[in-house]
PDB file of C-alpha atoms in Angstrom:
ATOM      1  CA  MET R   1      -4.721   5.699  12.950  1.00 94.00           C
ATOM      2  CA  LEU R   2      -3.549   3.050  15.423  1.00 96.00           C
ATOM      3  CA  LEU R   3      -0.696   3.403  17.886  1.00 96.00           C
ATOM      4  CA  THR R   4       1.482   0.278  17.823  1.00 95.00           C
ATOM      5  CA  PRO R   5       4.728  -0.471  19.702  1.00 91.00           C
ATOM      6  CA  HIS R   6       6.626   0.474  16.533  1.00 94.00           C
ATOM      7  CA  GLY R   7       4.789   3.690  15.658  1.00 95.00           C
ATOM      8  CA  ARG R   8       1.493   5.119  14.463  1.00 97.00           C
ATOM      9  CA  MET R   9      -0.121   3.015  11.736  1.00 97.00           C
ATOM     10  CA  HIS R  10      -2.381   4.612   9.152  1.00 97.00           C
ATOM     11  CA  TYR R  11      -5.032   2.404   7.567  1.00 96.00           C
ATOM     12  CA  VAL R  12      -8.117   2.498   5.371  1.00 95.00           C
ATOM     13  CA  ASP R  13     -11.168   0.568   6.602  1.00 96.00           C
ATOM     14  CA  VAL R  14     -14.211   0.523   4.296  1.00 95.00           C
ATOM     15  CA  GLY R  15     -17.275  -1.648   3.819  1.00 94.00           C
ATOM     16  CA  GLN R  16     -18.995  -4.211   6.015  1.00 94.00           C
ATOM     17  CA  GLY R  17     -19.063  -7.970   6.164  1.00 93.00           C
ATOM     18  CA  PRO R  18     -16.285 -10.525   5.633  1.00 94.00           C
ATOM     19  CA  ALA R  19     -12.917  -8.849   6.132  1.00 96.00           C
ATOM     20  CA  LEU R  20     -10.090  -8.686   3.618  1.00 95.00           C
ATOM     21  CA  LEU R  21      -6.674  -7.349   4.669  1.00 96.00           C
ATOM     22  CA  CYS R  22      -4.605  -5.958   1.795  1.00 95.00           C
ATOM     23  CA  LEU R  23      -0.842  -5.843   2.413  1.00 95.00           C
ATOM     24  CA  HIS R  24       1.151  -3.586   0.115  1.00 92.00           C
ATOM     25  CA  GLY R  25       4.551  -4.430  -1.288  1.00 86.00           C
ATOM     26  CA  ASN R  26       7.983  -3.385  -0.072  1.00 86.00           C
ATOM     27  CA  GLY R  27       8.579   0.301  -0.644  1.00 83.00           C
ATOM     28  CA  ARG R  28       4.888   0.868  -1.469  1.00 88.00           C
ATOM     29  CA  TRP R  29       1.800   1.933   0.485  1.00 88.00           C
ATOM     30  CA  SER R  30      -1.911   1.209   0.872  1.00 90.00           C
ATOM     31  CA  LEU R  31      -2.756   3.213  -2.242  1.00 88.00           C
ATOM     32  CA  GLU R  32      -1.490   0.111  -4.081  1.00 85.00           C
ATOM     33  CA  CYS R  33      -4.690  -1.579  -2.840  1.00 88.00           C
ATOM     34  CA  ARG R  34      -7.097   1.063  -4.181  1.00 89.00           C
ATOM     35  CA  GLU R  35      -8.614  -1.148  -6.919  1.00 87.00           C
ATOM     36  CA  LEU R  36      -9.205  -3.944  -4.435  1.00 85.00           C
ATOM     37  CA  VAL R  37     -10.766  -1.493  -1.974  1.00 89.00           C
ATOM     38  CA  ARG R  38     -13.052  -0.128  -4.666  1.00 89.00           C
ATOM     39  CA  SER R  39     -14.116  -3.517  -6.059  1.00 89.00           C
ATOM     40  CA  ARG R  40     -14.532  -5.453  -2.797  1.00 88.00           C
ATOM     41  CA  SER R  41     -15.866  -2.865  -0.339  1.00 85.00           C
ATOM     42  CA  SER R  42     -19.396  -3.125  -1.739  1.00 88.00           C
ATOM     43  CA  SER R  43     -19.609  -6.797  -0.718  1.00 92.00           C
ATOM     44  CA  GLY R  44     -17.274  -6.923   2.280  1.00 94.00           C
ATOM     45  CA  ARG R  45     -14.923  -5.034   4.535  1.00 96.00           C
ATOM     46  CA  VAL R  46     -11.484  -4.090   3.205  1.00 95.00           C
ATOM     47  CA  ILE R  47      -8.651  -2.971   5.476  1.00 96.00           C
ATOM     48  CA  ALA R  48      -5.551  -1.559   3.785  1.00 96.00           C
ATOM     49  CA  PRO R  49      -2.852  -0.462   6.250  1.00 97.00           C
ATOM     50  CA  ASP R  50       0.346   1.396   5.559  1.00 97.00           C
ATOM     51  CA  LEU R  51       2.998  -0.727   7.264  1.00 96.00           C
ATOM     52  CA  ILE R  52       5.113   1.219   9.744  1.00 96.00           C
ATOM     53  CA  GLY R  53       7.764   3.118   7.791  1.00 95.00           C
ATOM     54  CA  PHE R  54       5.642   3.382   4.630  1.00 94.00           C
ATOM     55  CA  GLY R  55       2.915   5.623   3.255  1.00 94.00           C
ATOM     56  CA  LEU R  56       1.177   7.768   5.857  1.00 94.00           C
ATOM     57  CA  SER R  57       2.341   5.624   8.801  1.00 96.00           C
ATOM     58  CA  GLU R  58       5.056   6.795  11.132  1.00 95.00           C
ATOM     59  CA  LYS R  59       8.663   6.567   9.929  1.00 95.00           C
ATOM     60  CA  PRO R  60      10.758   5.287  12.862  1.00 92.00           C
ATOM     61  CA  THR R  61      14.346   6.459  13.158  1.00 91.00           C
ATOM     62  CA  ARG R  62      15.492   2.963  14.151  1.00 90.00           C
ATOM     63  CA  LEU R  63      14.318  -0.339  12.704  1.00 85.00           C
ATOM     64  CA  PRO R  64      13.437  -3.271  14.965  1.00 89.00           C
ATOM     65  CA  ASP R  65      15.824  -6.234  15.001  1.00 92.00           C
ATOM     66  CA  ASP R  66      13.217  -8.424  13.254  1.00 95.00           C
ATOM     67  CA  VAL R  67      11.253  -6.193  10.879  1.00 95.00           C
ATOM     68  CA  ILE R  68       9.000  -9.033   9.628  1.00 96.00           C
ATOM     69  CA  ALA R  69       7.952  -9.949  13.175  1.00 97.00           C
ATOM     70  CA  ALA R  70       7.426  -6.275  14.052  1.00 97.00           C
ATOM     71  CA  HIS R  71       5.113  -5.738  11.062  1.00 97.00           C
ATOM     72  CA  ALA R  72       3.191  -8.925  11.911  1.00 97.00           C
ATOM     73  CA  ASP R  73       2.828  -7.851  15.550  1.00 97.00           C
ATOM     74  CA  ASP R  74       1.584  -4.418  14.476  1.00 97.00           C
ATOM     75  CA  LEU R  75      -0.953  -6.014  12.132  1.00 98.00           C
ATOM     76  CA  ALA R  76      -2.109  -8.398  14.870  1.00 98.00           C
ATOM     77  CA  ARG R  77      -2.775  -5.346  17.058  1.00 97.00           C
ATOM     78  CA  LEU R  78      -4.761  -3.802  14.214  1.00 98.00           C
ATOM     79  CA  LEU R  79      -6.895  -6.941  13.858  1.00 98.00           C
ATOM     80  CA  ASP R  80      -7.388  -6.950  17.644  1.00 97.00           C
ATOM     81  CA  ALA R  81      -8.330  -3.262  17.739  1.00 97.00           C
ATOM     82  CA  LEU R  82     -10.873  -3.775  14.946  1.00 97.00           C
ATOM     83  CA  ASP R  83     -12.025  -7.063  16.564  1.00 96.00           C
ATOM     84  CA  LEU R  84     -11.699  -8.935  13.270  1.00 96.00           C
ATOM     85  CA  ARG R  85     -11.907 -12.701  12.833  1.00 94.00           C
ATOM     86  CA  ASP R  86     -11.761 -14.957   9.780  1.00 95.00           C
ATOM     87  CA  VAL R  87      -9.747 -12.354   7.880  1.00 96.00           C
ATOM     88  CA  GLN R  88      -8.537 -13.204   4.404  1.00 95.00           C
ATOM     89  CA  ILE R  89      -5.168 -11.630   3.600  1.00 96.00           C
ATOM     90  CA  VAL R  90      -4.198 -10.519   0.107  1.00 94.00           C
ATOM     91  CA  ALA R  91      -0.454  -9.877   0.048  1.00 92.00           C
ATOM     92  CA  SER R  92       2.068  -8.899  -2.566  1.00 88.00           C
ATOM     93  CA  GLN R  93       4.986 -11.270  -3.001  1.00 89.00           C
ATOM     94  CA  SER R  94       7.243  -8.972  -1.002  1.00 90.00           C
ATOM     95  CA  SER R  95       4.748  -9.026   1.898  1.00 93.00           C
ATOM     96  CA  ALA R  96       4.299 -12.809   1.895  1.00 93.00           C
ATOM     97  CA  GLU R  97       6.581 -13.373   4.893  1.00 95.00           C
ATOM     98  CA  ILE R  98       4.666 -10.769   6.892  1.00 96.00           C
ATOM     99  CA  ALA R  99       1.358 -12.466   6.014  1.00 95.00           C
ATOM    100  CA  HIS R 100       2.704 -15.880   7.040  1.00 95.00           C
ATOM    101  CA  GLN R 101       4.081 -14.487  10.297  1.00 96.00           C
ATOM    102  CA  LEU R 102       0.725 -12.815  11.002  1.00 97.00           C
ATOM    103  CA  MET R 103      -0.978 -16.183  10.542  1.00 95.00           C
ATOM    104  CA  ARG R 104       1.389 -17.631  13.162  1.00 96.00           C
ATOM    105  CA  VAL R 105       0.927 -14.855  15.749  1.00 96.00           C
ATOM    106  CA  ALA R 106      -2.840 -14.397  15.269  1.00 96.00           C
ATOM    107  CA  PRO R 107      -4.232 -17.731  14.020  1.00 96.00           C
ATOM    108  CA  GLU R 108      -7.575 -17.031  15.695  1.00 95.00           C
ATOM    109  CA  ARG R 109      -7.984 -13.921  13.523  1.00 95.00           C
ATOM    110  CA  VAL R 110      -6.724 -15.085  10.104  1.00 95.00           C
ATOM    111  CA  LEU R 111      -8.685 -17.425   7.858  1.00 93.00           C
ATOM    112  CA  SER R 112      -6.438 -17.571   4.780  1.00 90.00           C
ATOM    113  CA  THR R 113      -3.799 -15.847   2.683  1.00 84.00           C
ATOM    114  CA  VAL R 114      -3.723 -15.181  -1.047  1.00 86.00           C
ATOM    115  CA  LEU R 115      -0.479 -14.046  -2.635  1.00 79.00           C
ATOM    116  CA  GLU R 116      -0.526 -11.781  -5.670  1.00 71.00           C
ATOM    117  CA  GLU R 117       1.801 -12.643  -8.500  1.00 54.00           C
ATOM    118  CA  ALA R 118       4.412 -10.133  -9.582  1.00 51.00           C
ATOM    119  CA  GLY R 119       2.861  -7.498 -11.810  1.00 47.00           C
ATOM    120  CA  ALA R 120      -0.725  -8.256 -10.743  1.00 44.00           C
ATOM    121  CA  PRO R 121      -2.889  -5.193 -10.097  1.00 43.00           C
TER     122      PRO R 121
END
Protein backbone atom coordinates (compact mmCIF):
# COMPACT_ATOMS: atom_id res chain seq x y z
CA MET A 1 0.00 0.00 0.00
CA LEU A 2 1.29 3.47 -0.90
CA LEU A 3 0.00 6.76 0.45
CA THR A 4 -0.44 9.26 -2.39
CA PRO A 5 -1.84 12.81 -2.32
CA HIS A 6 -5.16 11.39 -3.55
CA GLY A 7 -5.45 8.40 -1.21
CA ARG A 8 -3.99 5.02 -0.34
CA MET A 9 -3.04 2.99 -3.41
CA HIS A 10 -3.09 -0.79 -3.30
CA TYR A 11 -0.77 -2.62 -5.70
CA VAL A 12 0.64 -6.04 -6.51
CA ASP A 13 4.41 -6.27 -7.03
CA VAL A 14 5.80 -9.68 -8.02
CA GLY A 15 8.92 -11.00 -9.71
CA GLN A 16 12.34 -9.51 -10.37
CA GLY A 17 14.04 -7.96 -13.35
CA PRO A 18 12.68 -5.65 -16.05
CA ALA A 19 9.54 -3.93 -14.79
CA LEU A 20 6.12 -4.04 -16.41
CA LEU A 21 3.33 -1.77 -15.11
CA CYS A 22 -0.17 -3.07 -15.84
CA LEU A 23 -2.92 -0.42 -15.83
CA HIS A 24 -6.47 -1.70 -15.52
CA GLY A 25 -9.42 -0.29 -17.39
CA ASN A 26 -12.03 2.21 -16.25
CA GLY A 27 -14.31 0.72 -13.63
CA ARG A 28 -12.00 -2.30 -13.20
CA TRP A 29 -9.14 -3.23 -10.87
CA SER A 30 -5.73 -4.91 -10.82
CA LEU A 31 -7.30 -8.37 -10.84
CA GLU A 32 -7.81 -7.66 -14.56
CA CYS A 33 -4.02 -8.06 -14.87
CA ARG A 34 -3.83 -11.48 -13.19
CA GLU A 35 -2.93 -13.43 -16.37
CA LEU A 36 -0.18 -10.96 -17.18
CA VAL A 37 1.13 -11.16 -13.61
CA ARG A 38 1.15 -14.94 -13.75
CA SER A 39 2.80 -15.21 -17.18
CA ARG A 40 5.40 -12.44 -16.87
CA SER A 41 6.46 -12.56 -13.22
CA SER A 42 8.73 -15.56 -13.81
CA SER A 43 10.90 -13.53 -16.21
CA GLY A 44 10.45 -9.99 -14.89
CA ARG A 45 8.81 -7.75 -12.35
CA VAL A 46 5.10 -6.98 -12.72
CA ILE A 47 3.41 -4.13 -10.85
CA ALA A 48 -0.39 -3.99 -11.01
CA PRO A 49 -1.88 -1.09 -9.03
CA ASP A 50 -5.49 -0.37 -8.28
CA LEU A 51 -5.93 3.24 -9.35
CA ILE A 52 -7.31 5.47 -6.61
CA GLY A 53 -11.08 4.97 -6.46
CA PHE A 54 -10.93 1.39 -7.79
CA GLY A 55 -10.33 -2.09 -6.42
CA LEU A 56 -8.70 -2.18 -3.00
CA SER A 57 -7.40 1.41 -3.22
CA GLU A 58 -8.99 4.20 -1.26
CA LYS A 59 -12.28 5.63 -2.54
CA PRO A 60 -12.09 9.43 -2.17
CA THR A 61 -15.28 11.34 -1.46
CA ARG A 62 -14.27 14.10 -3.89
CA LEU A 63 -12.60 13.69 -7.27
CA PRO A 64 -9.66 15.88 -8.29
CA ASP A 65 -10.28 18.52 -10.96
CA ASP A 66 -8.08 16.60 -13.44
CA VAL A 67 -8.53 12.88 -12.73
CA ILE A 68 -6.12 11.78 -15.50
CA ALA A 69 -3.32 13.97 -14.12
CA ALA A 70 -4.06 12.81 -10.56
CA HIS A 71 -3.80 9.13 -11.55
CA ALA A 72 -0.56 9.82 -13.45
CA ASP A 73 0.90 11.70 -10.47
CA ASP A 74 -0.04 8.85 -8.13
CA LEU A 75 1.59 6.32 -10.47
CA ALA A 76 4.73 8.47 -10.73
CA ARG A 77 4.95 8.38 -6.93
CA LEU A 78 4.59 4.60 -7.04
CA LEU A 79 7.44 4.30 -9.56
CA ASP A 80 9.53 6.64 -7.37
CA ALA A 81 8.76 4.68 -4.20
CA LEU A 82 9.73 1.41 -5.90
CA ASP A 83 12.75 3.14 -7.54
CA LEU A 84 11.81 1.79 -10.97
CA ARG A 85 13.36 2.84 -14.27
CA ASP A 86 12.83 1.70 -17.85
CA VAL A 87 9.30 0.57 -17.03
CA GLN A 88 7.14 -0.77 -19.83
CA ILE A 89 3.46 0.08 -19.39
CA VAL A 90 0.67 -2.20 -20.57
CA ALA A 91 -2.58 -0.23 -20.51
CA SER A 92 -6.15 -0.91 -21.48
CA GLN A 93 -7.65 1.48 -24.00
CA SER A 94 -9.51 3.32 -21.25
CA SER A 95 -6.22 3.85 -19.37
CA ALA A 96 -4.28 5.07 -22.41
CA GLU A 97 -4.50 8.75 -21.44
CA ILE A 98 -3.19 7.95 -17.96
CA ALA A 99 -0.26 6.02 -19.46
CA HIS A 100 0.57 8.89 -21.83
CA GLN A 101 0.36 11.43 -19.01
CA LEU A 102 2.62 9.23 -16.86
CA MET A 103 5.17 9.22 -19.67
CA ARG A 104 5.09 13.03 -19.65
CA VAL A 105 5.44 13.45 -15.86
CA ALA A 106 8.01 10.67 -15.33
CA PRO A 107 9.95 10.28 -18.59
CA GLU A 108 13.04 9.15 -16.69
CA ARG A 109 11.09 6.17 -15.33
CA VAL A 110 9.05 5.02 -18.36
CA LEU A 111 10.58 3.20 -21.31
CA SER A 112 7.49 2.48 -23.43
CA THR A 113 3.75 1.93 -23.51
CA VAL A 114 1.74 -0.87 -25.08
CA LEU A 115 -2.01 -0.46 -25.43
CA GLU A 116 -4.28 -3.49 -25.29
CA GLU A 117 -7.02 -3.71 -27.86
CA ALA A 118 -10.62 -3.88 -26.72
CA GLY A 119 -11.50 -7.40 -25.65
CA ALA A 120 -7.88 -8.52 -25.25
CA PRO A 121 -7.17 -10.58 -22.13
